[in-house]
Every structure is written in structure tokens, then in C-alpha cells.
Amino acid sequence: MKPEILLLEAMMPELEAKLDAAYIVHRPDSAPDKAAFIAALGPAVRGIVTGGGIGVSNAIADALPKLEIIAINGVGTDAVDLSRAKAHGVRVTNTPDVLTDDVADLGMALMLAASRQIPAGDRFVRDGRWAARESLPLAHKVTGKKLGILGMGRIGRAIGKRAEGFGMQIAYTDIRAFDDLPYRHVANLPDLARDSDILIVAASGGAQSRGIVNREVMDALGTHGILVNVARGSVVDEPALVAALQAGTLGGAGLDVFADEPNVPRELLAMGHVVLQPHRASATVETRLAMGELVLANLAAHFAGESLATPVV
Ligand code: 8YV
């Protein structure tokens, strides 16, 4: 008998085909009443596959008394209650490393897009304003600027490597300094922001980082400062961000993640100095395939009683 699993977020068709070959896959997205659909499955379900952003609510976990494993198709574990999983003997896996380069690449892309105002330039050409000999305000240089990185895990480090190529002056904050890094450690986030032209958020989400990019940090980054977030919306105080961008006390932003996805504050949609992405940092064919293969490997190992490829719990 194939194990039964619940697929909470769609994967690439070739990966879903592999899931279907090995498991009985239940897809609540196609059900009119998701909660009722999951409740009806009850003890049949032994595994969940989900995304890093959506995770698994405790209501869903509570409805599945025979749940054995949650395989996250992402690196972030903040949307899964790890203590609950531990207490219930539920294994949790994620997909580290394989998405590091893509997330760092998008961080750089958002920094460049916001600083060089690439979306505004694109609109300017498309709207015929270039042809009409209108002028577009000058943008801001990136090479040589001061970059602050919040969170020096795998992704923060990959951003640092790329920023070296842009001749940037790199500093970071994390809970501790890392001796193996050539960058300046700044213990305090507002101090880092004060001394940065661009601040890239690469810290994990969760209780420890909730709202730490607050008004004080944005004020410190200042009127010409740019905030880039490729981590989690929860790390940034979003109402404070909207207010700072509206008031012009913060220069601009490049955002891939938001507090209540897929809902983006209406005010941001109207702002020309903000570049928006729909939580897409790992969304390349190559990386989503590698992530999916890791999800499949973790599930296969679990159901074969072998050790997991990338366990979290
Ligand atoms: C993905 C993510 O978009 O890795 C994460 O934690 O949030 C992203 O890579 C997501 O997991 C896919 O849904």
C-alpha cells in the first residue's frame, strides 16, 4: 500500500508525477472546503508536503493524528511549529543549500532594480516617453556603496560574495560575529542601518526576528537608503515600512516577501520607488527541481526507515 500524503502547495508537474507514482497524494486546493477535506482524511495521512511560506497550521496538524513527516519544499521552517512536531514525534525536513544562489541572486537583482530604477526605466520606454524625448530622473549607483546584511547564514554569505564583485563595503549583523568572514560585524541593527546605503534582509523568520526591521532601523537607513527583503515579511514592520516610504524618510525598497502573502499593502502598489516580486526568490526551473528532488528524497528515506537527507526535527 502506498503511503498517503497531503500536498499543500503545488510543485512542478514532473515532481508531482513522481509523488503520484510513490504515494497516494491528496490535494486540498482542489476541494471546495479545504478544512473539511483534510478532516475527512484524518488518520489516513502520514506525510505532508508544503511550501516554506505557507508551512503547516496547527489546525491541519491536529486533524492528522497519524502524521509522521512534514517535508517543507523550502529552507524556512518558521511556518511550521517545530516544538509541536518534536512533541508529537513528527519529523520535519527542509531544502537548504540548493536555493541559496537563487535567493542571493534575487537579493542582488532587487538591490540593482531599486537603486537603478529599472522598472521605472522599463515603463518609460514602453509608455513612449523616451521616444517623446521626455527625461527620466537619474538613478543611484550601486558599485562601491555600503551594503548592510541582516543575517549571515548561507544566503547572507552568498549575498556578501556577490557584493564583493560590486566593490561594495560590506558589513553585517547577526547574533554573533563570524571569524571566517572578511566583513565588518556590527552588533546593533540600527547602527548597521545608519552606516549602510542598502540593507538586505536575509535573516530567518520566526519569533526571534519578528519586526526587528522597525521604524528606528528605517530612519537610520535614511532618505537615500534602500531596504531589500528576500527573507520573510515578518522580519519587517510592514506598516512602518509603508509609512517611511510614503513620508520619504526611507529612499526605496525591493521586496520579495510580505507580512500577509499574497496580499501586498495597497499603498506599495502605487509607489514608483518600490520594486515588488511575488515571493519568487527560489522560483527558477533549476532550483525548484533540485528542491523537489530533495523533498522526494526525504520522503523516500522516511518511508524506507532510512536516515533523512536534510532533517530539521
Ligand atoms: C519558496 C521559501 O518560495 O525557501 C523558503 O523558505 O520561502 C521559498 O524558497 C517556498 O518554499 C516555495 O513555496
CSV table of C-alpha atoms and ligand atoms in Angstrom, one decimal:
chain,number,residue,atom,x,y,z
A,1,MET,CA,0.0,0.0,0.0
A,2,LYS,CA,1.4,3.4,-1.0
A,3,PRO,CA,1.6,5.9,1.9
A,4,GLU,CA,-0.9,8.7,1.8
A,5,ILE,CA,0.3,12.3,1.8
A,6,LEU,CA,-1.2,15.7,1.7
A,7,LEU,CA,0.2,18.2,-0.8
A,8,LEU,CA,-0.4,21.7,0.4
A,9,GLU,CA,1.4,23.6,-2.3
A,10,ALA,CA,1.8,22.7,-6.0
A,11,MET,CA,5.1,21.6,-7.3
A,12,MET,CA,6.4,21.3,-10.9
A,13,PRO,CA,4.4,18.7,-12.9
A,14,GLU,CA,7.3,16.3,-13.3
A,15,LEU,CA,7.8,16.3,-9.5
A,16,GLU,CA,4.1,15.9,-8.8
A,17,ALA,CA,4.2,12.9,-11.2
A,18,LYS,CA,7.0,11.3,-9.1
A,19,LEU,CA,4.9,12.0,-6.0
A,20,ASP,CA,1.9,10.4,-7.6
A,21,ALA,CA,4.0,7.3,-8.6
A,22,ALA,CA,5.2,6.7,-5.0
A,23,TYR,CA,2.2,7.9,-2.9
A,24,ILE,CA,-1.5,8.5,-2.8
A,25,VAL,CA,-1.5,12.2,-3.0
A,26,HIS,CA,-4.4,14.3,-1.6
A,27,ARG,CA,-4.7,17.9,-2.9
A,28,PRO,CA,-6.9,20.0,-0.7
A,29,ASP,CA,-6.5,23.0,-3.1
A,30,SER,CA,-9.0,21.4,-5.5
A,31,ALA,CA,-11.6,20.8,-2.7
A,32,PRO,CA,-14.4,23.3,-2.1
A,33,ASP,CA,-14.0,23.1,1.6
A,34,LYS,CA,-10.3,22.6,2.4
A,35,ALA,CA,-10.7,22.1,6.2
A,36,ALA,CA,-13.5,19.5,5.7
A,37,PHE,CA,-11.4,17.7,3.0
A,38,ILE,CA,-8.4,17.4,5.4
A,39,ALA,CA,-10.6,16.5,8.4
A,40,ALA,CA,-12.2,13.7,6.3
A,41,LEU,CA,-8.7,12.2,5.5
A,42,GLY,CA,-7.8,12.1,9.3
A,43,PRO,CA,-5.7,9.1,10.2
A,44,ALA,CA,-5.0,8.1,6.6
A,45,VAL,CA,-2.4,10.8,6.1
A,46,ARG,CA,1.2,10.0,7.1
A,47,GLY,CA,3.0,12.8,5.4
A,48,ILE,CA,2.6,16.5,4.3
A,49,VAL,CA,4.5,18.3,1.6
A,50,THR,CA,4.2,22.1,1.9
A,51,GLY,CA,6.0,25.3,0.9
A,52,GLY,CA,8.3,27.4,3.2
A,53,GLY,CA,5.9,30.4,3.1
A,54,ILE,CA,2.7,28.6,3.9
A,55,GLY,CA,4.1,25.8,6.2
A,56,VAL,CA,1.5,23.8,8.2
A,57,SER,CA,-1.0,25.3,10.6
A,58,ASN,CA,-1.6,23.5,13.9
A,59,ALA,CA,-5.2,23.1,12.9
A,60,ILE,CA,-4.1,21.0,10.0
A,61,ALA,CA,-1.6,19.0,12.0
A,62,ASP,CA,-4.2,18.5,14.7
A,63,ALA,CA,-6.6,17.0,12.1
A,64,LEU,CA,-4.0,14.3,11.1
A,65,PRO,CA,-3.3,12.1,14.2
A,66,LYS,CA,-1.1,9.7,12.2
A,67,LEU,CA,1.1,12.3,10.7
A,68,GLU,CA,4.8,11.2,10.6
A,69,ILE,CA,6.6,13.7,8.5
A,70,ILE,CA,6.3,17.3,7.2
A,71,ALA,CA,8.6,17.8,4.1
A,72,ILE,CA,9.0,21.5,3.5
A,73,ASN,CA,9.7,22.5,-0.1
A,74,GLY,CA,11.8,25.5,1.1
A,75,VAL,CA,14.5,26.4,3.6
A,76,GLY,CA,12.4,28.4,6.0
A,77,THR,CA,10.8,26.5,8.9
A,78,ASP,CA,9.1,29.4,10.6
A,79,ALA,CA,5.6,28.4,9.3
A,80,VAL,CA,5.8,25.0,11.0
A,81,ASP,CA,5.5,24.6,14.7
A,82,LEU,CA,8.7,22.7,15.3
A,83,SER,CA,8.1,22.3,19.1
A,84,ARG,CA,4.8,20.7,18.4
A,85,ALA,CA,6.3,18.4,15.8
A,86,LYS,CA,9.0,17.4,18.2
A,87,ALA,CA,6.5,16.7,21.0
A,88,HIS,CA,4.3,14.6,18.6
A,89,GLY,CA,7.2,12.7,17.1
A,90,VAL,CA,6.7,14.2,13.7
A,91,ARG,CA,9.8,14.6,11.6
A,92,VAL,CA,10.4,17.8,9.7
A,93,THR,CA,12.7,18.3,6.7
A,94,ASN,CA,13.6,21.4,4.5
A,95,THR,CA,15.6,22.1,1.4
A,96,PRO,CA,18.8,24.0,2.4
A,97,ASP,CA,21.7,24.9,0.1
A,98,VAL,CA,20.0,24.1,-3.2
A,99,LEU,CA,18.2,27.5,-3.2
A,100,THR,CA,21.0,29.7,-1.7
A,101,ASP,CA,22.3,31.0,-5.0
A,102,ASP,CA,18.9,31.9,-6.4
A,103,VAL,CA,17.8,33.8,-3.3
A,104,ALA,CA,21.1,35.7,-3.2
A,105,ASP,CA,20.8,36.4,-6.9
A,106,LEU,CA,17.3,37.9,-6.4
A,107,GLY,CA,18.6,40.0,-3.5
A,108,MET,CA,21.2,41.5,-5.8
A,109,ALA,CA,18.6,41.9,-8.6
A,110,LEU,CA,16.2,43.8,-6.2
A,111,MET,CA,19.1,46.0,-5.0
A,112,LEU,CA,20.0,46.8,-8.6
A,113,ALA,CA,16.4,47.2,-9.7
A,114,ALA,CA,15.5,49.6,-6.8
A,115,SER,CA,18.8,51.6,-7.0
A,116,ARG,CA,18.9,51.9,-10.8
A,117,GLN,CA,15.1,52.2,-11.0
A,118,ILE,CA,14.9,49.5,-13.7
A,119,PRO,CA,11.1,49.1,-13.5
A,120,ALA,CA,10.7,52.9,-14.0
A,121,GLY,CA,13.1,52.8,-17.0
A,122,ASP,CA,11.1,49.9,-18.5
A,123,ARG,CA,7.8,51.8,-18.1
A,124,PHE,CA,9.4,54.9,-19.5
A,125,VAL,CA,10.4,53.1,-22.8
A,126,ARG,CA,7.1,51.2,-23.1
A,127,ASP,CA,4.9,54.3,-22.5
A,128,GLY,CA,6.7,56.0,-25.4
A,129,ARG,CA,8.1,58.7,-23.1
A,130,TRP,CA,11.7,58.1,-24.3
A,131,ALA,CA,10.6,58.4,-27.9
A,132,ALA,CA,8.8,61.6,-27.0
A,133,ARG,CA,12.1,63.0,-25.8
A,134,GLU,CA,11.0,63.2,-22.2
A,135,SER,CA,13.5,62.9,-19.4
A,136,LEU,CA,13.8,60.4,-16.6
A,137,PRO,CA,15.4,61.4,-13.3
A,138,LEU,CA,18.9,60.0,-12.6
A,139,ALA,CA,19.1,56.8,-10.5
A,140,HIS,CA,21.7,55.8,-7.9
A,141,LYS,CA,25.0,54.0,-8.2
A,142,VAL,CA,25.5,50.6,-6.6
A,143,THR,CA,29.2,49.8,-7.2
A,144,GLY,CA,31.3,50.8,-4.2
A,145,LYS,CA,28.3,51.6,-1.9
A,146,LYS,CA,27.9,50.4,1.7
A,147,LEU,CA,25.9,47.2,2.0
A,148,GLY,CA,24.5,46.0,5.3
A,149,ILE,CA,23.4,42.4,5.5
A,150,LEU,CA,21.0,41.3,8.2
A,151,GLY,CA,21.5,37.6,8.9
A,152,MET,CA,24.8,35.9,7.9
A,153,GLY,CA,23.6,32.4,7.2
A,154,ARG,CA,24.1,30.6,3.9
A,155,ILE,CA,22.1,33.2,2.0
A,156,GLY,CA,23.7,36.3,3.7
A,157,ARG,CA,27.1,34.9,2.9
A,158,ALA,CA,26.2,34.3,-0.8
A,159,ILE,CA,25.0,37.9,-1.0
A,160,GLY,CA,28.3,39.0,0.5
A,161,LYS,CA,30.2,37.1,-2.1
A,162,ARG,CA,28.2,38.7,-4.9
A,163,ALA,CA,28.5,42.2,-3.4
A,164,GLU,CA,32.3,41.8,-3.3
A,165,GLY,CA,32.2,41.7,-7.1
A,166,PHE,CA,30.4,45.1,-7.0
A,167,GLY,CA,33.2,46.5,-4.9
A,168,MET,CA,30.8,47.2,-2.0
A,169,GLN,CA,31.8,47.9,1.5
A,170,ILE,CA,30.2,45.1,3.3
A,171,ALA,CA,29.1,44.9,7.0
A,172,TYR,CA,26.6,42.6,8.7
A,173,THR,CA,24.7,41.9,11.9
A,174,ASP,CA,23.9,38.5,13.3
A,175,ILE,CA,23.7,37.1,16.9
A,176,ARG,CA,27.4,36.8,16.8
A,177,ALA,CA,30.5,37.7,14.7
A,178,PHE,CA,32.0,35.1,12.4
A,179,ASP,CA,35.8,34.9,12.4
A,180,ASP,CA,35.9,33.3,8.9
A,181,LEU,CA,34.3,36.3,7.2
A,182,PRO,CA,36.2,39.3,5.9
A,183,TYR,CA,33.2,41.7,6.5
A,184,ARG,CA,32.7,44.1,9.4
A,185,HIS,CA,30.4,42.8,12.2
A,186,VAL,CA,28.1,45.4,13.7
A,187,ALA,CA,26.4,44.2,16.9
A,188,ASN,CA,23.4,46.5,16.6
A,189,LEU,CA,20.9,46.6,13.7
A,190,PRO,CA,20.2,50.4,13.8
A,191,ASP,CA,23.9,51.1,13.8
A,192,LEU,CA,24.4,48.8,10.8
A,193,ALA,CA,21.5,50.6,9.0
A,194,ARG,CA,22.9,54.0,9.8
A,195,ASP,CA,26.2,53.0,8.2
A,196,SER,CA,24.6,51.4,5.1
A,197,ASP,CA,23.3,52.7,1.8
A,198,ILE,CA,21.5,49.4,1.2
A,199,LEU,CA,20.2,46.9,3.8
A,200,ILE,CA,19.4,43.4,2.6
A,201,VAL,CA,17.3,41.3,5.0
A,202,ALA,CA,18.5,37.6,4.9
A,203,ALA,CA,17.6,36.5,8.4
A,204,SER,CA,15.3,33.6,9.2
A,205,GLY,CA,11.7,34.3,10.1
A,206,GLY,CA,10.2,33.4,13.4
A,207,ALA,CA,9.7,34.9,16.9
A,208,GLN,CA,13.3,35.9,17.3
A,209,SER,CA,13.3,38.2,14.3
A,210,ARG,CA,9.7,39.4,14.2
A,211,GLY,CA,9.5,43.1,13.4
A,212,ILE,CA,13.2,43.8,14.1
A,213,VAL,CA,13.4,46.0,11.0
A,214,ASN,CA,11.4,48.7,12.7
A,215,ARG,CA,10.9,52.4,12.3
A,216,GLU,CA,14.2,53.1,14.1
A,217,VAL,CA,16.1,50.9,11.6
A,218,MET,CA,14.3,52.6,8.7
A,219,ASP,CA,15.0,56.0,10.0
A,220,ALA,CA,18.7,55.1,10.4
A,221,LEU,CA,18.8,53.8,6.8
A,222,GLY,CA,17.5,57.2,5.8
A,223,THR,CA,16.1,59.2,3.0
A,224,HIS,CA,18.5,57.7,0.4
A,225,GLY,CA,18.6,54.2,1.9
A,226,ILE,CA,17.2,51.2,0.2
A,227,LEU,CA,15.7,48.2,2.0
A,228,VAL,CA,15.7,44.8,0.3
A,229,ASN,CA,13.9,41.8,1.8
A,230,VAL,CA,14.3,38.3,0.4
A,231,ALA,CA,13.8,36.6,3.8
A,232,ARG,CA,10.3,36.8,5.4
A,233,GLY,CA,7.8,39.6,5.6
A,234,SER,CA,7.5,39.1,9.3
A,235,VAL,CA,11.1,40.4,9.9
A,236,VAL,CA,10.0,43.9,8.7
A,237,ASP,CA,7.4,46.1,10.5
A,238,GLU,CA,5.3,46.5,7.3
A,239,PRO,CA,3.1,49.4,8.4
A,240,ALA,CA,6.2,51.3,9.5
A,241,LEU,CA,7.8,50.5,6.1
A,242,VAL,CA,4.7,51.8,4.2
A,243,ALA,CA,4.8,55.0,6.4
A,244,ALA,CA,8.5,55.5,5.9
A,245,LEU,CA,8.3,55.1,2.1
A,246,GLN,CA,5.2,57.4,2.0
A,247,ALA,CA,6.9,60.1,4.1
A,248,GLY,CA,10.2,59.8,2.1
A,249,THR,CA,12.2,59.1,5.3
A,250,LEU,CA,13.3,55.8,3.5
A,251,GLY,CA,14.6,56.1,0.0
A,252,GLY,CA,13.2,52.9,-1.6
A,253,ALA,CA,12.7,49.2,-1.3
A,254,GLY,CA,12.9,45.9,-3.2
A,255,LEU,CA,10.6,43.4,-1.7
A,256,ASP,CA,10.0,39.7,-2.4
A,257,VAL,CA,8.2,38.8,0.8
A,258,PHE,CA,5.3,40.4,2.7
A,259,ALA,CA,3.6,40.1,6.1
A,260,ASP,CA,0.3,38.5,4.7
A,261,GLU,CA,1.1,36.9,1.4
A,262,PRO,CA,-0.3,37.1,-1.3
A,263,ASN,CA,-1.7,40.3,0.0
A,264,VAL,CA,0.5,43.3,-0.6
A,265,PRO,CA,-0.4,46.7,1.1
A,266,ARG,CA,-2.3,48.8,-1.4
A,267,GLU,CA,0.0,51.8,-0.8
A,268,LEU,CA,3.1,49.9,-2.0
A,269,LEU,CA,1.4,49.1,-5.3
A,270,ALA,CA,1.2,52.7,-6.2
A,271,MET,CA,4.8,53.6,-5.3
A,272,GLY,CA,7.3,54.0,-8.2
A,273,HIS,CA,10.4,53.8,-5.9
A,274,VAL,CA,9.5,50.3,-4.7
A,275,VAL,CA,10.2,47.1,-6.7
A,276,LEU,CA,7.9,44.2,-5.9
A,277,GLN,CA,8.1,40.4,-6.5
A,278,PRO,CA,5.6,37.7,-5.7
A,279,HIS,CA,7.8,35.6,-3.3
A,280,ARG,CA,9.9,34.3,-6.1
A,281,ALA,CA,13.5,34.1,-4.9
A,282,SER,CA,13.8,30.4,-5.4
A,283,ALA,CA,11.4,30.2,-8.3
A,284,THR,CA,13.7,29.0,-11.2
A,285,VAL,CA,13.2,25.8,-13.0
A,286,GLU,CA,16.7,24.6,-12.0
A,287,THR,CA,16.2,25.3,-8.3
A,288,ARG,CA,12.6,24.2,-7.9
A,289,LEU,CA,13.7,20.9,-9.5
A,290,ALA,CA,16.5,20.5,-7.0
A,291,MET,CA,14.3,21.4,-4.1
A,292,GLY,CA,11.6,19.0,-5.2
A,293,GLU,CA,14.1,16.2,-5.6
A,294,LEU,CA,15.2,16.8,-2.0
A,295,VAL,CA,11.6,16.7,-0.8
A,296,LEU,CA,11.2,13.3,-2.7
A,297,ALA,CA,14.5,12.0,-1.2
A,298,ASN,CA,13.4,12.9,2.3
A,299,LEU,CA,10.0,11.3,2.0
A,300,ALA,CA,11.5,8.2,0.4
A,301,ALA,CA,14.1,7.9,3.2
A,302,HIS,CA,11.5,8.3,5.9
A,303,PHE,CA,9.1,5.7,4.5
A,304,ALA,CA,12.0,3.3,3.9
A,305,GLY,CA,13.1,3.7,7.6
A,306,GLU,CA,16.4,5.3,6.5
A,307,SER,CA,18.0,8.5,7.7
A,308,LEU,CA,16.7,11.7,6.3
A,309,ALA,CA,18.7,13.7,3.8
A,310,THR,CA,18.0,17.2,5.3
A,311,PRO,CA,16.3,16.8,8.7
A,312,VAL,CA,15.2,19.8,10.8
A,313,VAL,CA,13.4,17.7,13.5
B,1,8YV,C1,9.8,29.2,-1.5
B,1,8YV,C2,10.8,29.9,0.7
B,1,8YV,O1,9.2,30.2,-2.3
B,1,8YV,O2,12.7,28.5,1.0
B,1,8YV,C3,11.8,29.1,1.5
B,1,8YV,O3,11.7,29.2,2.8
B,1,8YV,O4,10.0,30.6,1.3
B,1,8YV,C4,10.9,29.8,-0.7
B,1,8YV,O5,12.0,29.3,-1.2
B,1,8YV,C5,8.8,28.3,-1.0
B,1,8YV,O6,9.3,27.4,0.0
B,1,8YV,C6,8.1,27.5,-2.0
B,1,8YV,O7,6.9,27.6,-1.7
